[in-house]
PDB file of C-alpha atoms in Angstrom:
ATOM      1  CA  UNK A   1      34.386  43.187 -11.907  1.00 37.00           C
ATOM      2  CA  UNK A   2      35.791  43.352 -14.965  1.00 42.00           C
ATOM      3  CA  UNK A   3      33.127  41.738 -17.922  1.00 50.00           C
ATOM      4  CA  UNK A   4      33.233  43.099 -20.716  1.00 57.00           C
ATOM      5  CA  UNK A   5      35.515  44.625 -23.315  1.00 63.00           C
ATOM      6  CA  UNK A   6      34.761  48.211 -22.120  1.00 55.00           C
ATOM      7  CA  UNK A   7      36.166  47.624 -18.861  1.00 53.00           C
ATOM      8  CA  UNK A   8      38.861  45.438 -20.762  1.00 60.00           C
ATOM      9  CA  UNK A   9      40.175  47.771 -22.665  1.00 57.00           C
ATOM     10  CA  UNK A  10      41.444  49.904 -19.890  1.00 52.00           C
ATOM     11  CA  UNK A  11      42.774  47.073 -17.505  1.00 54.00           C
ATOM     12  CA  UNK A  12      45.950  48.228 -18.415  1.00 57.00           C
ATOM     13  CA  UNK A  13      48.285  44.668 -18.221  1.00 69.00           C
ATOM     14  CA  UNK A  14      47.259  42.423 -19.967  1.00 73.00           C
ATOM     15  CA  UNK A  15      48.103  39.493 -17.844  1.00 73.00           C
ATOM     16  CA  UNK A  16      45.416  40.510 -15.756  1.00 68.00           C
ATOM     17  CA  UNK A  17      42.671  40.683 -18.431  1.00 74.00           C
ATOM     18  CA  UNK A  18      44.148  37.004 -19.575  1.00 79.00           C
ATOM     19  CA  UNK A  19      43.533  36.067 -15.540  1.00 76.00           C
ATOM     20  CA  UNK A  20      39.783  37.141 -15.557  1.00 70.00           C
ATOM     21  CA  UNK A  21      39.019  35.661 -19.236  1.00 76.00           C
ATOM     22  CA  UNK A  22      40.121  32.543 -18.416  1.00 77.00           C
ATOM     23  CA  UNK A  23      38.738  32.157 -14.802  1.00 75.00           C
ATOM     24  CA  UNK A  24      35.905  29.737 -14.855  1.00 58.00           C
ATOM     25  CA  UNK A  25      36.341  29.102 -18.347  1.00 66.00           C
ATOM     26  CA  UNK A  26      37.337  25.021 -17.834  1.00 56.00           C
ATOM     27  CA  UNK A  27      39.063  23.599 -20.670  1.00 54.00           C
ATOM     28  CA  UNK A  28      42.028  23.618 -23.114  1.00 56.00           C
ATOM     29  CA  UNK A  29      42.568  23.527 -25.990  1.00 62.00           C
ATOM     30  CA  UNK A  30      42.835  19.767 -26.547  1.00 55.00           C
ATOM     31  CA  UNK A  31      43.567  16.507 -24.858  1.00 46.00           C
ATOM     32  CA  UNK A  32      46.729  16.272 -25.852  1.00 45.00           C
ATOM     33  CA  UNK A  33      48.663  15.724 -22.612  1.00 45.00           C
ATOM     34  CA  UNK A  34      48.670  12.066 -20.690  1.00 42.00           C
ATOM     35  CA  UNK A  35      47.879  11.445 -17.244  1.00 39.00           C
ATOM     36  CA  UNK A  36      47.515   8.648 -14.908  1.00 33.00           C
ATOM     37  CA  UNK A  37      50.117   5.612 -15.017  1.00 31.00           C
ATOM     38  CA  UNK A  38      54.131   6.330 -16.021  1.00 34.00           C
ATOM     39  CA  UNK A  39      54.053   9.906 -15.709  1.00 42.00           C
ATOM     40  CA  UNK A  40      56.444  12.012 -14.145  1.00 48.00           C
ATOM     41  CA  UNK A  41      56.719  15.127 -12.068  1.00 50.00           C
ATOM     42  CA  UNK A  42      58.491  18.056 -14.244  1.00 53.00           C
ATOM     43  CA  UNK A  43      57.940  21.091 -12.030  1.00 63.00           C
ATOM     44  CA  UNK A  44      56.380  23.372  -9.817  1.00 68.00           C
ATOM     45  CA  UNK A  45      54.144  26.519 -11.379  1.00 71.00           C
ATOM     46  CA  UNK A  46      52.138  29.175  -9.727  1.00 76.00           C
ATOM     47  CA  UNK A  47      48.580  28.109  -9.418  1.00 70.00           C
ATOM     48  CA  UNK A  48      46.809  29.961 -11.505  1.00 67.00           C
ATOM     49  CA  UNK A  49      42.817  30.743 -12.035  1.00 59.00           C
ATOM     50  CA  UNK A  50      41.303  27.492 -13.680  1.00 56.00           C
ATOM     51  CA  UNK A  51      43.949  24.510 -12.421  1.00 64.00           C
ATOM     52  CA  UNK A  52      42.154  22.068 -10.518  1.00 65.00           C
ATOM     53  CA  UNK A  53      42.326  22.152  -7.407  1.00 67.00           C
ATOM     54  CA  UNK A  54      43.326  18.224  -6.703  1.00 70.00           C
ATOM     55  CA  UNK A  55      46.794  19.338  -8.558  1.00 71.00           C
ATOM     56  CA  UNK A  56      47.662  21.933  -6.187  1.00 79.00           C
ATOM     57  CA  UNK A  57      50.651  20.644  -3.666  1.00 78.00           C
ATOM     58  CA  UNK A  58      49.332  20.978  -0.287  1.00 77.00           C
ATOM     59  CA  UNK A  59      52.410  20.308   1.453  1.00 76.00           C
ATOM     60  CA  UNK A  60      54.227  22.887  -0.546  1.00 76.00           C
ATOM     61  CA  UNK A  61      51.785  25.342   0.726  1.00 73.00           C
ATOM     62  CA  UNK A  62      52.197  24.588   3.941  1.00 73.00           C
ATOM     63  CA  UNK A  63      56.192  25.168   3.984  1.00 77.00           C
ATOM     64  CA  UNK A  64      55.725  28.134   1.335  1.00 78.00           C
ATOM     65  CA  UNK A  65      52.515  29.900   2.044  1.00 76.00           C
ATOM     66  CA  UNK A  66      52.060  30.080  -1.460  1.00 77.00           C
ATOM     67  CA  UNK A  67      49.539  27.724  -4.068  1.00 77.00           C
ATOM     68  CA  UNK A  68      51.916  25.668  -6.132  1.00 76.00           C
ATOM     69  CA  UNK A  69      50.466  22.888  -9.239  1.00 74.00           C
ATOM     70  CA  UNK A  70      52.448  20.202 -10.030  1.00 69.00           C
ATOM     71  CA  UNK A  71      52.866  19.887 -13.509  1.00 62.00           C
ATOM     72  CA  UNK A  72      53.175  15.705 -13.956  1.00 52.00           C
ATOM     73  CA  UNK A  73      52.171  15.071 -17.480  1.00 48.00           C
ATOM     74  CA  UNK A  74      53.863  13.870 -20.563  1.00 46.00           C
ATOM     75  CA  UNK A  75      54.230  16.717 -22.975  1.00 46.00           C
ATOM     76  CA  UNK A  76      51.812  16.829 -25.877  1.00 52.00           C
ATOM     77  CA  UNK A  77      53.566  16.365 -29.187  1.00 63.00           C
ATOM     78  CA  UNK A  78      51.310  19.200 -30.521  1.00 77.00           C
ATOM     79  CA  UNK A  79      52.673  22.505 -31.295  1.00 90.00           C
ATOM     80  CA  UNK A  80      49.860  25.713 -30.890  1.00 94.00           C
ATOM     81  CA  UNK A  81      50.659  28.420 -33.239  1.00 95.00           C
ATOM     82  CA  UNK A  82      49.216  31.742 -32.851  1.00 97.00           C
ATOM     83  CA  UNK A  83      48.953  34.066 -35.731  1.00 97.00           C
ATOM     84  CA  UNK A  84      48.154  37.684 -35.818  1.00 98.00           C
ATOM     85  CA  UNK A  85      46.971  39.704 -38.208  1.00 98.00           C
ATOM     86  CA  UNK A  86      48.793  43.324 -37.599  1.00 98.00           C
ATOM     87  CA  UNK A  87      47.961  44.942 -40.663  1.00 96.00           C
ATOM     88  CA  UNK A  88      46.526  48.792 -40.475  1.00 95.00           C
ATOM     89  CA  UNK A  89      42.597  47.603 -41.420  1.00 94.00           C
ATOM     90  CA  UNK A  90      43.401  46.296 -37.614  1.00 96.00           C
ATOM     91  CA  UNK A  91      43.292  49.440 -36.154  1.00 96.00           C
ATOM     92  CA  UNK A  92      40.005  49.829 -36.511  1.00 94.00           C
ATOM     93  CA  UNK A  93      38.107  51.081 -33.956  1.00 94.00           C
ATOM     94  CA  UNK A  94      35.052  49.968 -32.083  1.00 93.00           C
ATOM     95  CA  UNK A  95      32.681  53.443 -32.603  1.00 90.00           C
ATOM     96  CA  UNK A  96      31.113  52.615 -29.153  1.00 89.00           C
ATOM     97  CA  UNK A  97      33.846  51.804 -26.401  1.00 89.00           C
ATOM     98  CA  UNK A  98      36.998  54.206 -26.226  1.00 88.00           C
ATOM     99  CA  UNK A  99      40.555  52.394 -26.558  1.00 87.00           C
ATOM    100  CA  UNK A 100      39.214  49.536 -27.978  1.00 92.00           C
ATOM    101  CA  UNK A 101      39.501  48.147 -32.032  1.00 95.00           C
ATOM    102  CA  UNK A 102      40.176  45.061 -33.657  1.00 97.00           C
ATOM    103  CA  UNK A 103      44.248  44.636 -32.680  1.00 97.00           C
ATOM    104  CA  UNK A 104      43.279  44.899 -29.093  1.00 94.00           C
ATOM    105  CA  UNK A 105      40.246  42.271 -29.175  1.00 95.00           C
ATOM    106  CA  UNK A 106      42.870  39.776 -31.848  1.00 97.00           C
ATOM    107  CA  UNK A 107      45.868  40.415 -29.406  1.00 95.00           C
ATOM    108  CA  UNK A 108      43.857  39.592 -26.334  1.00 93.00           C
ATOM    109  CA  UNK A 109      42.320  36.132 -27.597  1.00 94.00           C
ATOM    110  CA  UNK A 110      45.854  35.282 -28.666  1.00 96.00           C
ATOM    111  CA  UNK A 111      47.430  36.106 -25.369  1.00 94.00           C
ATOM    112  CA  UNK A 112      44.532  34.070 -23.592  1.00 92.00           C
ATOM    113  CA  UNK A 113      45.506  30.954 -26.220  1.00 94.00           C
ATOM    114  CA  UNK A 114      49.159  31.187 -25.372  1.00 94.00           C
ATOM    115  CA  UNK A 115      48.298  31.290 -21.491  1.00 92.00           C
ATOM    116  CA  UNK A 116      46.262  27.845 -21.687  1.00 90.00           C
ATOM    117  CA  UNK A 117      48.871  26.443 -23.954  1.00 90.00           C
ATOM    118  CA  UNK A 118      51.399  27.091 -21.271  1.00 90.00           C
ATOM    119  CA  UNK A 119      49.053  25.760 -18.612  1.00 86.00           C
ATOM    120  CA  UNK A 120      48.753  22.592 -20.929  1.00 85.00           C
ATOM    121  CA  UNK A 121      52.525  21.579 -20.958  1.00 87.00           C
ATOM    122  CA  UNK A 122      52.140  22.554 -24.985  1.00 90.00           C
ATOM    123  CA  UNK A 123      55.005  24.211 -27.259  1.00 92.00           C
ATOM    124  CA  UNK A 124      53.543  27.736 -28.435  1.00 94.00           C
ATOM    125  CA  UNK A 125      54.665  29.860 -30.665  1.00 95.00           C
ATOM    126  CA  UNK A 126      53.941  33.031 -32.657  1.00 96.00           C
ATOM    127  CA  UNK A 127      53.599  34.958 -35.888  1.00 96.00           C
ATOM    128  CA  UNK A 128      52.915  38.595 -36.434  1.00 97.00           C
ATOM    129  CA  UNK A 129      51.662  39.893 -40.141  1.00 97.00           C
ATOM    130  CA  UNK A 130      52.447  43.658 -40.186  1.00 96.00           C
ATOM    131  CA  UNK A 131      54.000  46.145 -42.506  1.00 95.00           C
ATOM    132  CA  UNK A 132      54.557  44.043 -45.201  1.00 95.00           C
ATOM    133  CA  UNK A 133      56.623  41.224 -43.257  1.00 95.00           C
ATOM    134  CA  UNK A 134      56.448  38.576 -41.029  1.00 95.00           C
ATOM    135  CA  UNK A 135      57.739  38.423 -37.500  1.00 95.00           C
ATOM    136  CA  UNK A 136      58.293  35.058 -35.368  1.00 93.00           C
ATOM    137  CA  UNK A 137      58.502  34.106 -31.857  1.00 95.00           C
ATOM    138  CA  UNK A 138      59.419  30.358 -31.996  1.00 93.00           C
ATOM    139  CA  UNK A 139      57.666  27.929 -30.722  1.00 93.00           C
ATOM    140  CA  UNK A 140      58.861  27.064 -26.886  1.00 92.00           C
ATOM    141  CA  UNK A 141      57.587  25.587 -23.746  1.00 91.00           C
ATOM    142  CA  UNK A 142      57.134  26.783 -19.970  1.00 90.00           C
ATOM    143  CA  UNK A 143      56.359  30.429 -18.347  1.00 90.00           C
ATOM    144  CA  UNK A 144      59.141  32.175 -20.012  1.00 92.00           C
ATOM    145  CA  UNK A 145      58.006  31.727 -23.335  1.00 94.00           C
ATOM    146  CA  UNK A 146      54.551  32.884 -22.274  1.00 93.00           C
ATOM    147  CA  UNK A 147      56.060  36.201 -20.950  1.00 93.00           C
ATOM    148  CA  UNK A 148      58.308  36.661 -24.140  1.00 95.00           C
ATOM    149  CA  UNK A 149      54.704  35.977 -26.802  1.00 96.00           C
ATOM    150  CA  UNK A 150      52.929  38.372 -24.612  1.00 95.00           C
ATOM    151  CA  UNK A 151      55.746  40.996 -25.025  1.00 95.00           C
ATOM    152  CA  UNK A 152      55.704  40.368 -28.536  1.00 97.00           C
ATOM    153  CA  UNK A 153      51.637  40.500 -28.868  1.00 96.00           C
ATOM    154  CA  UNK A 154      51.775  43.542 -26.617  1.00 94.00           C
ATOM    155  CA  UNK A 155      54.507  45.136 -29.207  1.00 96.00           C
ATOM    156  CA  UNK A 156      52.317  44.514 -32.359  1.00 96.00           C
ATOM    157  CA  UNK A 157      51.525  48.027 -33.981  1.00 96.00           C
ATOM    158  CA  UNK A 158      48.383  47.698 -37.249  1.00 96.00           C
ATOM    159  CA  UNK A 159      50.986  49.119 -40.157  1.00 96.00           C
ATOM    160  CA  UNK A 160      50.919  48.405 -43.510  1.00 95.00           C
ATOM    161  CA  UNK A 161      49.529  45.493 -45.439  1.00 95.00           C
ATOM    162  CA  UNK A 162      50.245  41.362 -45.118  1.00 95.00           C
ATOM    163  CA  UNK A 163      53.283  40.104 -47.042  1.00 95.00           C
ATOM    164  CA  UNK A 164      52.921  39.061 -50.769  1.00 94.00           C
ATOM    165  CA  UNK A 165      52.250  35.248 -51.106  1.00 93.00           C
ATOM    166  CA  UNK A 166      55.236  34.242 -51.939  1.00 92.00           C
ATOM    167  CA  UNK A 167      56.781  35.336 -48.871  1.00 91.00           C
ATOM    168  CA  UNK A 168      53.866  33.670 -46.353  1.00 92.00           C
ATOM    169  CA  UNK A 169      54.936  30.569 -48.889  1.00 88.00           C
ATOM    170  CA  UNK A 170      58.137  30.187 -47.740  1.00 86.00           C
ATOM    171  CA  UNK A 171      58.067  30.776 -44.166  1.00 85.00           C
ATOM    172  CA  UNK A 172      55.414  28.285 -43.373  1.00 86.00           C
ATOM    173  CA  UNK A 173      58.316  25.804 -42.371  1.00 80.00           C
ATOM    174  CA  UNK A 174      57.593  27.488 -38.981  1.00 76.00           C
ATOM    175  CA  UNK A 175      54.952  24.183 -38.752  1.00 72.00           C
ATOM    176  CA  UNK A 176      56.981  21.102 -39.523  1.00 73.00           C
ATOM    177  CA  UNK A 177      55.277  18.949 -36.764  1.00 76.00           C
ATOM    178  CA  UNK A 178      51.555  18.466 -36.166  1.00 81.00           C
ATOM    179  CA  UNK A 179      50.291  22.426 -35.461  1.00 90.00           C
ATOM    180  CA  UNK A 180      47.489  23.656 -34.114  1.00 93.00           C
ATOM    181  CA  UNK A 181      46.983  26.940 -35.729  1.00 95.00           C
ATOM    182  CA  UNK A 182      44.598  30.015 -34.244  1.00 97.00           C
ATOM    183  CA  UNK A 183      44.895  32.714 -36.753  1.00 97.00           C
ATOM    184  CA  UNK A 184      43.146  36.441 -35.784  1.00 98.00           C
ATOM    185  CA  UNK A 185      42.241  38.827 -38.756  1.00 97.00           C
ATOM    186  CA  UNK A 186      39.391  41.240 -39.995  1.00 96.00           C
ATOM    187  CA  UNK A 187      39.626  39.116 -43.256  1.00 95.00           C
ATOM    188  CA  UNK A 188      38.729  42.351 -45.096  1.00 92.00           C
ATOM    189  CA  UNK A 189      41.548  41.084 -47.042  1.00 90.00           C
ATOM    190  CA  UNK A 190      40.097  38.212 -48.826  1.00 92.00           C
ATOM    191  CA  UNK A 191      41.302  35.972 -50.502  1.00 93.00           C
ATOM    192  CA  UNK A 192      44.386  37.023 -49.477  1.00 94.00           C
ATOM    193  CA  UNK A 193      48.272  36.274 -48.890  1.00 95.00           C
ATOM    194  CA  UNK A 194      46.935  35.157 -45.707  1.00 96.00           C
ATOM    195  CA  UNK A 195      44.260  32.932 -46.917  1.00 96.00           C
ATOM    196  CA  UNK A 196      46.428  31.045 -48.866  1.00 96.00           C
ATOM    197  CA  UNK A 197      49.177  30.592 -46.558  1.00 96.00           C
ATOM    198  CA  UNK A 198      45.977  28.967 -43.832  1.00 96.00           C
ATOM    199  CA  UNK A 199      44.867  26.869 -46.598  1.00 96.00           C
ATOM    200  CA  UNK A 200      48.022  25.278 -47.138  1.00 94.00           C
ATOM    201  CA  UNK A 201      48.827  25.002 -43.842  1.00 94.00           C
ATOM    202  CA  UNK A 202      45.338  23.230 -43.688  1.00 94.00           C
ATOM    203  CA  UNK A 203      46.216  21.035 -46.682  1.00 92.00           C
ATOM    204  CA  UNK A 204      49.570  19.601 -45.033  1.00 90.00           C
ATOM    205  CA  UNK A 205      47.297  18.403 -42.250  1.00 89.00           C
ATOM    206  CA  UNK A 206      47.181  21.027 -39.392  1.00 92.00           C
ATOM    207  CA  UNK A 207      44.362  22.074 -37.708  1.00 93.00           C
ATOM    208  CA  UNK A 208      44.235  25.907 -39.177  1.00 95.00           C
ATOM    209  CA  UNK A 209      41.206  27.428 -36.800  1.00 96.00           C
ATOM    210  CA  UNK A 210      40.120  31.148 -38.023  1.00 97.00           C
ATOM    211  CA  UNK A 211      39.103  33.987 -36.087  1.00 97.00           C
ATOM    212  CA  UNK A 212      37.320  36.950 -38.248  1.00 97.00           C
ATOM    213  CA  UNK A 213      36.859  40.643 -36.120  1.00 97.00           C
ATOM    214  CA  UNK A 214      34.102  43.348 -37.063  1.00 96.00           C
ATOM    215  CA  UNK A 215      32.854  46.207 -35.083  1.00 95.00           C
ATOM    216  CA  UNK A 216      29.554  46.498 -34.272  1.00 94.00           C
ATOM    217  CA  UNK A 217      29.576  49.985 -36.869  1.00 91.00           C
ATOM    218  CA  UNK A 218      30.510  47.301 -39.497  1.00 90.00           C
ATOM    219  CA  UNK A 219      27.800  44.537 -39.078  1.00 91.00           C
ATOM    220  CA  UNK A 220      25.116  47.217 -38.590  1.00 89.00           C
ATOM    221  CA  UNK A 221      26.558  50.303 -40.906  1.00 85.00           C
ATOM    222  CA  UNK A 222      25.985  52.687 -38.032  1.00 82.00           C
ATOM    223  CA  UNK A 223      28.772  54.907 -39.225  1.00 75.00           C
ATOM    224  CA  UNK A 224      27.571  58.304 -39.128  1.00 72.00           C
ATOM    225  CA  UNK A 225      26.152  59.389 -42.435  1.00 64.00           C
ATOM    226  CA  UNK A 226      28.578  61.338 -44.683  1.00 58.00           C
ATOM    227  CA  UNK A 227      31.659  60.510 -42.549  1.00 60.00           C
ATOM    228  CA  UNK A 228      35.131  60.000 -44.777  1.00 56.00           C
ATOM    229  CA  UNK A 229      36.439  56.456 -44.672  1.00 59.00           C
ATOM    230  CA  UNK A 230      39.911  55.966 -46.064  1.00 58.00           C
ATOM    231  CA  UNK A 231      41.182  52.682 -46.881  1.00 64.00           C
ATOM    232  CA  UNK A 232      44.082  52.449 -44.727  1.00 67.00           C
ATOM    233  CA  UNK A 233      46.232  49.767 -47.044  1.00 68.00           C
ATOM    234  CA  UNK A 234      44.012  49.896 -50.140  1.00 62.00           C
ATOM    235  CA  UNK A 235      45.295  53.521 -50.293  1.00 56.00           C
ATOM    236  CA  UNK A 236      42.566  54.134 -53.358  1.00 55.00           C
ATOM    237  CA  UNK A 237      41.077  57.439 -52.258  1.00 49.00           C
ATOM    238  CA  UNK A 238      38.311  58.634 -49.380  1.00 46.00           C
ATOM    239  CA  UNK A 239      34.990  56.956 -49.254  1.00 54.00           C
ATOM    240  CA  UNK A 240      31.896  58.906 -48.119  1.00 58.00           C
ATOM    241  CA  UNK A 241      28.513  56.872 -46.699  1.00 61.00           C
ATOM    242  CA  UNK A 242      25.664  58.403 -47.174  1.00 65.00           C
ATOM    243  CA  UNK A 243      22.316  56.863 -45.467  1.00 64.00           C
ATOM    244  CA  UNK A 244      21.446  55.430 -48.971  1.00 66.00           C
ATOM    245  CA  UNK A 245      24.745  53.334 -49.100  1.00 75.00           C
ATOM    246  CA  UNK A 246      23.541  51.761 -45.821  1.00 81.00           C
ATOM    247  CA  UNK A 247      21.727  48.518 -46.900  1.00 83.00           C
ATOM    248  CA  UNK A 248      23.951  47.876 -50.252  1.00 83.00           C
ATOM    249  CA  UNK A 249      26.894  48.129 -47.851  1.00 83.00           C
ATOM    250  CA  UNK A 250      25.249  45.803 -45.482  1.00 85.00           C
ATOM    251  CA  UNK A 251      24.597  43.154 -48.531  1.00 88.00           C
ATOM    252  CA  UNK A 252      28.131  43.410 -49.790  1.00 88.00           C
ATOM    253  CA  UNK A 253      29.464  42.886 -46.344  1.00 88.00           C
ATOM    254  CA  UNK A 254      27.356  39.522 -45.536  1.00 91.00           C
ATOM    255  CA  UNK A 255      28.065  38.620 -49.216  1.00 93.00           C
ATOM    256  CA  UNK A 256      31.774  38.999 -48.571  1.00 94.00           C
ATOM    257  CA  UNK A 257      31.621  37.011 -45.335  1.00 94.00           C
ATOM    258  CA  UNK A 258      29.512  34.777 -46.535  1.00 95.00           C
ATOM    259  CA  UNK A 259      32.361  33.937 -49.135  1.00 95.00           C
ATOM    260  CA  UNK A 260      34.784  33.991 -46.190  1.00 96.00           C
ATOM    261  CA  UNK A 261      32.768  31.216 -44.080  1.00 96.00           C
ATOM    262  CA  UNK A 262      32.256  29.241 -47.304  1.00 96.00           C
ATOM    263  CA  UNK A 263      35.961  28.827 -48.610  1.00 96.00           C
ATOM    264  CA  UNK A 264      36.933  27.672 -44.841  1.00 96.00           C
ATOM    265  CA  UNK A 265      34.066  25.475 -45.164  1.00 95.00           C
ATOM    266  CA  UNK A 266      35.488  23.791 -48.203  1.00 96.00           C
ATOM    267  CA  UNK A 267      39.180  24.114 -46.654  1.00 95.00           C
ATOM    268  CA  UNK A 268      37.620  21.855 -43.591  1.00 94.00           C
ATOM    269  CA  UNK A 269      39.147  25.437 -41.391  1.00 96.00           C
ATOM    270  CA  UNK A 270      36.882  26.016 -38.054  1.00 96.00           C
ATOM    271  CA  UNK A 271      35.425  29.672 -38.806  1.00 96.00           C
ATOM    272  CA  UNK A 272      34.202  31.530 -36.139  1.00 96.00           C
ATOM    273  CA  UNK A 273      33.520  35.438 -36.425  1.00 96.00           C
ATOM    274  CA  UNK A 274      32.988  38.008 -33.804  1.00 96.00           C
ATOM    275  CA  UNK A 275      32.350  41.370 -32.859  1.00 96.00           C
ATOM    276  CA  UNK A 276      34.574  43.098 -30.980  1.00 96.00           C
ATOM    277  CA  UNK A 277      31.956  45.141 -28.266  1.00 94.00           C
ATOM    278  CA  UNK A 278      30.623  41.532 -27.388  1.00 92.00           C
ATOM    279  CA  UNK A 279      31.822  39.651 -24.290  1.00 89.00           C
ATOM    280  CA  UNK A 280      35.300  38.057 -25.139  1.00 89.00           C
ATOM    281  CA  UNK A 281      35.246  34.810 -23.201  1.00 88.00           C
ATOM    282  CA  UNK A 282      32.301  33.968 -25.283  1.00 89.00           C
ATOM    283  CA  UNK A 283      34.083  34.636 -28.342  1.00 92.00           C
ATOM    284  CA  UNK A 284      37.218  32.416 -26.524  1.00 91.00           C
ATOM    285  CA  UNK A 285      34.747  29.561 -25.711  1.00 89.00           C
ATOM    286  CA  UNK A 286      33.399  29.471 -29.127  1.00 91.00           C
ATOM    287  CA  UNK A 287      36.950  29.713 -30.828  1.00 93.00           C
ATOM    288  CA  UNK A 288      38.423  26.724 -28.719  1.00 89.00           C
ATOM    289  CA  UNK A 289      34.935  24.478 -29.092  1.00 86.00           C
ATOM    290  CA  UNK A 290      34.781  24.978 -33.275  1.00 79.00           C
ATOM    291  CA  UNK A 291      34.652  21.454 -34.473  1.00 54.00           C
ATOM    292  CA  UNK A 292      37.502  20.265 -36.071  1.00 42.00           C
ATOM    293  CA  UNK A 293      39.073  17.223 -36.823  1.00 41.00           C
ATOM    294  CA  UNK A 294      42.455  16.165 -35.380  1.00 41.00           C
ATOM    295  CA  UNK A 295      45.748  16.856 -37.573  1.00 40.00           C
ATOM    296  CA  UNK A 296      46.788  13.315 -39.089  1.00 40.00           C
TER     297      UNK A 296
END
């Protein structure tokens, strides 16, 4: 079985590792769809790992030989927006488990969003920080539109550095109707372009929900002593750390963090950081359950 990102990493597609993460898993990502009296059939999907059963269309089986769900509900009149953060920090790479860093554990938890999204009925929709600009996928509905977001996830390279502030300014008309908003960084960066732009969002009502990434080399500065660290967008020189660096790095780190998980505190944004060697349908479960309250 595939469990955890080790094995991940090397699945290859990632609509597979999007299949196993969500199996079992049991929710969405709100109530936002209707059920029961005046609702309407729509259409026919593929059943996939984590419907419920009682939806599946038995007669349709029995002519097609294949599990169908009938999707019945009134769409929700909430839009999920996934943002990524593909700026080089992202490459980053876990100093345990080969072919796996930061862009691969953000881009994965994204893709798995998206995918309950589109089993939810929701609009979904997505926007990629890298190389100094921003790149949208607008927000649709239906299995297409999860196919095209996990192309565009899947064609995310870490380059550069996040767009200046103005620029995240203006393109934040992206979320004109009540948004749910699951951003993915390192938050290395921070405050940041990026910081701002979430706050804002935050402050015209949406609910702006944060994922932060480390490696487990970061939380525990198990780098190997003496190894040369360049800043890939701070582009200020190599950095060397020696084992006496280890516990003043590991203060200004929590410090840093700690500023990180206080400013979304006062921003009422749902902060949730991870690690990327730990399982990552625990870090899924925790992202979807952060308390929040519901966009006005």
């Amino acid at each position: 079985m595939l469990e955890t990102p080790a094995l991940l990493a090397h699945a290859g597609k990632l609509d597979l590792v999007i299949r196993h993460v969500l199996a079992g898993l049991g929710h969405g990502i709100h109530a936002g769809r209707e059920r029961g009296a005046g609702v309407e059939f729509s259409e026919y999907r593929a059943y996939a790992p984590g419907d419920e059963w009682r939806r599946v269309d038995w007669k349709l089986l029995a002519r097609a030989d294949r599990y169908y769900v009938r999707e019945a509900e009134r769409d929700s009149h909430v839009a999920v927006w996934l943002w990524l953060d593909a700026t080089a920090s992202m490459a980053e790479p876990s100093r345990e488990v080969a072919g796996l860093d930061k862009l691969w554990f953000a881009r994965t938890m994204l893709a798995c969003v998206a995918a309950i999204a589109q089993r939810q009925g929701d609009a979904f929709g997505l926007v990629v920080c890298t190389d100094g600009r921003t790149e949208f996928t607008p927000a649709l509905r239906g299995p297409r539109q999860l196919q095209r977001v996990l192309a565009a996830l899947k064609a995310a390279v870490p380059a550069g550095s996040l767009p200046d502030a103005d620029a995240l300014k203006k393109c934040l008309h992206f979320a004109r109707a009540p948004s749910l908003v699951f951003a993915a960084t390192d938050a290395l960066d921070w405050p940041s372009p990026l910081s701002e732009a979430l706050v804002r969002l935050r402050h015209m009502r949406h609910d702006v929900r944060l994922l932060s990434l480390r490696t487990r080399a970061e939380v525990n500065a198990s780098f190997k002593a003496g190894a040369a660290y360049l800043d890939p967008e701070g582009g200020d020189g190599l950095h060397r750390l020696q084992g006496a660096d280890r516990d003043a790095y590991r203060t200004a780190l929590a410090a840093h963090f700690d500023n990180v998980a206080g400013g979304c505190r006062r921003h009422d944004i749902p902060y949730l950081g991870a690690v990327i060697e730990d399982p990552l349908q625990d870090a899924l479960r925790g992202w979807l359950n952060v308390a929040t309250r519901r966009p006005a």
